Amino acid sequence: MSAPTDTHCPYCSLQCGITLTPKPDGTLSLVGRADFPVNRGGLCIKGATATELLDHPERLTAPLVRDSRDDPFRQATWDEALDRIAAAVTATQERYGRDAVGAFGGGGLTNEKAYQFGKFVRVALRSRNIDYNGRFCMSSAVAAGTRAFGMDRGLPFPFDDIPKADVLVLVGSNPADTMPPAMRFLEEGRERGARHIVIDPRRTATAELAHTHLQPVPNTDLSLANGLLHIAIRENLVDEEYIATRTNGFDAVRRAVRSYWPDRVERVTGIAVPDLYELVRAMAAAPTAMILTARGVEQHADGTDTAQAWINLALALGLPGSGPGNGWGTITGQGNGQGGREHGQKADQLPGYRQLTNPAHRAHVAGVWGVDPDELPGPGVSAYELLDRMGTDAGVRALLVSASNPVVSAPNARHVEERFAALDFLAVTDIFLSETARLADVVLPTTQWAEESGTMTNPEGRVLLRRKAVEPPPGVRSDLGIWRGIADRLGRGQFFPTEPEEVFTELRRASAGGIADYAGITYQRLAAGEELFWPCPAEDHPGTSHVFTERFATPDGRANFLPVRPRLAAELPDEAHPYLLTTGRARSHYQSGTQTRRSPTLAAAVPRPYVELHPELARSLGISDGDPVRLSTPRGSAVLDARLDPGSRRDTVFVPFHWGGAACVNALTSDALDPTSRMPEFKTCPVAVEKAAIDPEEKNGAVVRPAVART
Ligand SMILES: Nc1nc2c(c(=O)[nH]1)N[C@H]1C(S)=C(S)[C@@H](COP(=O)(O)OP(=O)(O)OC[C@H]3O[C@@H](n4cnc5c(=O)[nH]c(N)nc54)[C@H](O)[C@@H]3O)O[C@H]1N2
Ligand SMILES: Nc1nc2c(c(=O)[nH]1)N[C@H]1C(S)=C(S)[C@@H](COP(=O)(O)OP(=O)(O)OC[C@H]3O[C@@H](n4cnc5c(=O)[nH]c(N)nc54)[C@H](O)[C@@H]3O)O[C@H]1N2
Ligand code: SF4
Ligand SMILES: [Mo]
């Protein structure tokens, strides 16, 4: 391949368009694509350095196996590695039943892989146990959006609508660091005179650029939204006509927020009463207004109700489905965060957002798959529950992981690591030896973004063709080929094509008539440059950039209000744990860090794990900038460098979750789960903060030590 290839970034949901061109010296040039409507040529530092992943010296290029977890890995042939997996699946299922083998997937997988992985577990393993890391991502917003609107499409409108909002409220979202090229939509709005309000306990780069920054106590967003709605009702700012014609259930919500007096809300959230009034009045007076939420509000044990509280406010002000520049949306995060949740990787779900518990849905999908509907298992358990039960009578004994690194990214990570150790068998497919792969019995090397074709769906519901641009290293196989290899050995290979386009054609049929209907989307249409948003039910259908304009996707076409109240937090600060910990992201690292910690440019940009804390808090604890700091909760502790930041709250410290080992912040986080979405409480828990004795061993926690025997 020597011609330039248009493709997309390996990392976040923005899926910025890039062009890769081979250079005479054998390296690749990477530039942002000006013709791609989302990034228009813009890239962040992660995307700009993405080629550093392709020929990385630590890239896995051969299967690794070992006979016991105490042994180092040794290289094996594909036949040996796949035979071992098939033998472990068979032995485990014979001994403990089909559901004792499970799978854990990722929102970075292409639509084709997400679809095939779900099918693989139901048809080849015939197990109910599959879930994926999207459960840790936007599942609370998904649950709330589905409840309120009958459909989950992260943004029911395109990014292009964002500049059209005269008032934009960003709650728990920091796109200046997490999706930098998307800031152009915000800049465009501000240039037109739009007013931007950021609600975040930290003064983030996004907050710096906004007109107003409200800095609440973490995990008080539900009370805040209820309080704003209380004011809107009291001041007669709600849209009565919209409520009457387009919604159900407002009276119960009106009653529920009656007791959210502004002074009470100020006490809970720390946001002053005049600021509360000002925000509601600005939203109600503006010709167009938009509320966007992200992980800061959603990754809580009451994340679904919190997202619902903001939807209630948006509905009361008549925003969703009321034309460009109005509405509520959630900003999905992973490369295929949207598509990865539509095609059957979730425990309860079949492709096209169909349900495993619905007989008609089962019959449709079983028909496309060519199996008997009765063969399909029922729903399994959610991601954290799957991990928590590993190696027990109630859980899986053998697990296949693809495209996730839960030892770093799951809550209560030390416990999760222990559960991994209790498995009889673990196989991991990855491009690098991640912290989770290091615990495995078999590790399989896979192709990555530019080495294979596939489709991705971005937060707008826009389906993209991510084209193959380079050949993979010899010896590496695609996830599709790996699942086929295992299925072959289980006598089910005939169900699993390995060509992405063939898988997509099947996915289109499986999704036809479902909520996320891809029936009319083809590789040809995408390659021709058509901009296609689902639902797109036929090849002559233009796709749907705006959903909800005429009606919502509920049976009666109306959106649902739902009264919500905060639950008592699972843990409250006490004398031993007097501060609050919150977690999130740094601009130059991605997720569990498997990829970005290995990029020389990105590792140099942020070489060491750190905790942000307010200078006054630091001073009171005798901590100076750069000192090692130990954070502790009842679950574990982590040691990080102090980074003093006057934009922090004095009672709250912030840690990015991109490191494992002794710097793994998820050793501290709580595994309390949201009752509806099963989202863990990633964003808030009480924490102890102290200056740490310098322990070089612990401070090296972020360094990956070699675990592979050099053969
Ligand atoms: N650089 C980089 N970019 C990424 C990623 C990455 O790992 N690195 N990951 C991608 C993925 S998968 C995702 S999901 C997105 C996430 O994108 P974001 O949601 O923008 O990222 P976070 O940093 O997790 O959280 C956003 C903000 O929530 C704030 N916050 C914490 N607790 C609370 C709270 O209780 N209330 C409120 N209102 N705010 C709170 C944090 O201070 C933080 O600034 O980013 C995507 N983009
Ligand atoms: N404390 C705290 N914890 C969090 C969060 C937080 O805000 N705070 N955020 C949560 C969120 S939003 C998310 S999305 C999760 C993400 O957490 P993880 O699921 O751990 O995410 P990644 O690090 O992206 O893991 C993806 C892995 O797949 C590999 N990979 C990449 N492409 C492919 C492929 O095509 N095939 C295969 N087989 N492997 C591939 C990568 O090398 C990497 O090891 O973390 C969650 N954990
Ligand atoms: S914003 Fe996201 S998609 Fe765009 S270049 Fe950065 S990581 Fe890649
Ligand atoms: Mo995410």
PDB file of C-alpha atoms in Angstrom, residues 8 177 248 262 320 382:
ATOM      1  CA  HIS A   8      -9.905   7.437  11.560  1.00  0.00           C
ATOM      2  CA  ASP A 177      -8.971  17.680  27.517  1.00  0.00           C
ATOM      3  CA  ASN A 248     -45.897  12.503  30.462  1.00  0.00           C
ATOM      4  CA  PRO A 262     -32.656  27.334  46.781  1.00  0.00           C
ATOM      5  CA  PRO A 320     -35.545  18.082  23.563  1.00  0.00           C
ATOM      6  CA  SER A 382     -23.409  -6.570  34.290  1.00  0.00           C
TER       7      SER A 382
END
